[in-house]
Short mmCIF file of C-alpha atoms in Angstrom, two decimals:
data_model
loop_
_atom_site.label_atom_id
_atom_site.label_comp_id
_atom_site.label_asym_id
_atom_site.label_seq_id
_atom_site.Cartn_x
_atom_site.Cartn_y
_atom_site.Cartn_z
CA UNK A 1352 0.00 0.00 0.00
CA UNK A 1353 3.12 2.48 0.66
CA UNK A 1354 4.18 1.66 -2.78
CA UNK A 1355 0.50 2.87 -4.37
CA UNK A 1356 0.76 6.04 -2.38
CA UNK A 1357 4.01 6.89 -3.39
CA UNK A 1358 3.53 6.52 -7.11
CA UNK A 1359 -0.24 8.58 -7.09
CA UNK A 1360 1.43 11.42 -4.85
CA UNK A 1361 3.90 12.16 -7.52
CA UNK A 1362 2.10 12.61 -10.48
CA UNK A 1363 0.69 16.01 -10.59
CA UNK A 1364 -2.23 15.10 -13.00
CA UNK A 1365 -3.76 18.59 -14.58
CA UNK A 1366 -7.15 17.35 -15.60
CA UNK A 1367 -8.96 20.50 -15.77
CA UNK A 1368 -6.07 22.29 -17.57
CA UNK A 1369 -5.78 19.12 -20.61
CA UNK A 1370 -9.53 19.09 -21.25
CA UNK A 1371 -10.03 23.33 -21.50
CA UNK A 1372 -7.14 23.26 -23.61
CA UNK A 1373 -9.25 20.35 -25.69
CA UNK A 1374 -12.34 22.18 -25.65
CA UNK A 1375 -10.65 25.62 -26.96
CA UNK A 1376 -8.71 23.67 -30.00
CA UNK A 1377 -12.22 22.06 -31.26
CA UNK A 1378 -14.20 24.95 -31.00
CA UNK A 1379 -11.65 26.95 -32.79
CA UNK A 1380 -11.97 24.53 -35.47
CA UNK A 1381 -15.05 24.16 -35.48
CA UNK A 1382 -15.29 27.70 -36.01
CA UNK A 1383 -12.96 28.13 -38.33
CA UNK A 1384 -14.60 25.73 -40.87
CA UNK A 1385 -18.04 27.44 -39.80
CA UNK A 1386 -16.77 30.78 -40.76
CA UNK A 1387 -15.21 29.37 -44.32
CA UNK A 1388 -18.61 27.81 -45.29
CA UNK A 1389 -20.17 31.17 -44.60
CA UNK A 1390 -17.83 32.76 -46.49
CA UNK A 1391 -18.20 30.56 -49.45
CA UNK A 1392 -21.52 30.85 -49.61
CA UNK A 1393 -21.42 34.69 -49.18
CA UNK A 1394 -19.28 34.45 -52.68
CA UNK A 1395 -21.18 32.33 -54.43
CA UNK A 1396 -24.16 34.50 -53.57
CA UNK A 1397 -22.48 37.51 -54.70
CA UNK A 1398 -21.08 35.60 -57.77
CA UNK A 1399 -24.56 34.44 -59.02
CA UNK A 1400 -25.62 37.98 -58.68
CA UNK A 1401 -22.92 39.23 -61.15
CA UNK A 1402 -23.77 36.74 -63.54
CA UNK A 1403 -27.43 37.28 -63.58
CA UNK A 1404 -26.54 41.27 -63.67
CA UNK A 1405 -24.21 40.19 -66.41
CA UNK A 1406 -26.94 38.09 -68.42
CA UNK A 1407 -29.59 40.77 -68.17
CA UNK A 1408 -26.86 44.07 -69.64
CA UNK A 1409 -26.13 41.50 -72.77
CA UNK A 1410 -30.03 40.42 -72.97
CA UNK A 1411 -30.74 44.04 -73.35
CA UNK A 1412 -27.88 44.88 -75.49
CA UNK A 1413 -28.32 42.42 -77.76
CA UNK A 1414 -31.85 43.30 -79.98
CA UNK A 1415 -33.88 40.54 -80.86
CA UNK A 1416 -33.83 39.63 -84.97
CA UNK A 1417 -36.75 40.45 -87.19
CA UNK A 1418 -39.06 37.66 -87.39
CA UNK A 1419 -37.52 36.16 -90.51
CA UNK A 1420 -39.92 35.70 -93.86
CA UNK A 1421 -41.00 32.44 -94.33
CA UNK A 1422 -39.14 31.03 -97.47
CA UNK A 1423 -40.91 29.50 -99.98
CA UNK A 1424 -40.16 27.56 -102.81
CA UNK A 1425 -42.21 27.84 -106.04
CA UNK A 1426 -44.37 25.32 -107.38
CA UNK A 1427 -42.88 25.30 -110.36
CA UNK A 1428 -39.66 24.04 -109.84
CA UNK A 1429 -41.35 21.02 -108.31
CA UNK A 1430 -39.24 18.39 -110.37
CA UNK A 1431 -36.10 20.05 -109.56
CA UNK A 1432 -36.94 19.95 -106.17
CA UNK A 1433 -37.89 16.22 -105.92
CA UNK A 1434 -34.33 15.63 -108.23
CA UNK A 1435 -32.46 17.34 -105.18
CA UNK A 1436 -34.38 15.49 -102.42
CA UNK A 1437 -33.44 12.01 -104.60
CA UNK A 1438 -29.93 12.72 -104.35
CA UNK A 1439 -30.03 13.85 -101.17
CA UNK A 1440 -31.30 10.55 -100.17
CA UNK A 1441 -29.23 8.36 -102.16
CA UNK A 1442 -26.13 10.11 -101.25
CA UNK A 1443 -26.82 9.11 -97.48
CA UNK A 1444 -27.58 5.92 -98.41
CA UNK A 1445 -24.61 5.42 -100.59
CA UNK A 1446 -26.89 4.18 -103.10
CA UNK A 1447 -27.68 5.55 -107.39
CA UNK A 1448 -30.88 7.62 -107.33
CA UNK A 1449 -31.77 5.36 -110.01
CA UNK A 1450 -32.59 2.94 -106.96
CA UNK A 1451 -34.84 5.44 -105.43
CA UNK A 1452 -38.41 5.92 -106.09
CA UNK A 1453 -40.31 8.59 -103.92
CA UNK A 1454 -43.44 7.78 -103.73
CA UNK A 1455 -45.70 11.03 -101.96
CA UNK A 1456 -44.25 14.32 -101.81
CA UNK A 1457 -45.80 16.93 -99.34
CA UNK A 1458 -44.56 20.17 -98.19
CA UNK A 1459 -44.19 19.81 -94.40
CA UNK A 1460 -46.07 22.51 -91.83
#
């Protein structure tokens, strides 16, 4: 029993001191990584604001193009246009527009 006093009497255990030491170290990182999520969200916020700022300045420099006129093909070219659809089609199949026989021909709405 001497030899279990001894031993406890000369450690000079600091308890207190070990764990507020602890406590200040995590809650300086923990608010250290609190403070850089704030600030990256701060900077994306500001960020997306440019951009839409940005967007809107070219949106309203840029005017918007004159409804384009419709383009129409006369009717009376209708065999030449049927000759260029043919070889249109028979050059992506790789095949003579001999081979090709169109059958209906409508003008698409």
């Amino acid at each position: 029993m001497l030899f279990a006093e001894e031993s406890t009497a000369g450690l000079n255990f600091q308890g207190g001191a070990a764990a507020t030491s602890t406590l200040i170290t995590f809650l300086l990182g923990l608010g250290i990584v609190f403070i850089g999520l704030v600030m990256l969200i701060v900077i994306i916020k500001v960020m997306g604001a440019i951009m839409r700022n940005v967007r809107s300045k070219k949106a309203e420099a840029k005017p918007e193009p004159a409804p384009a006129a419709e383009e129409t093909v006369p009717e009376g070219d209708r065999g030449e246009i049927i000759a260029a659809v043919s070889a249109a089609i028979a050059t992506v199949l790789g095949e003579s527009v001999s081979g090709i026989r169109i059958v209906s021909f409508k003008k698409a709405e």
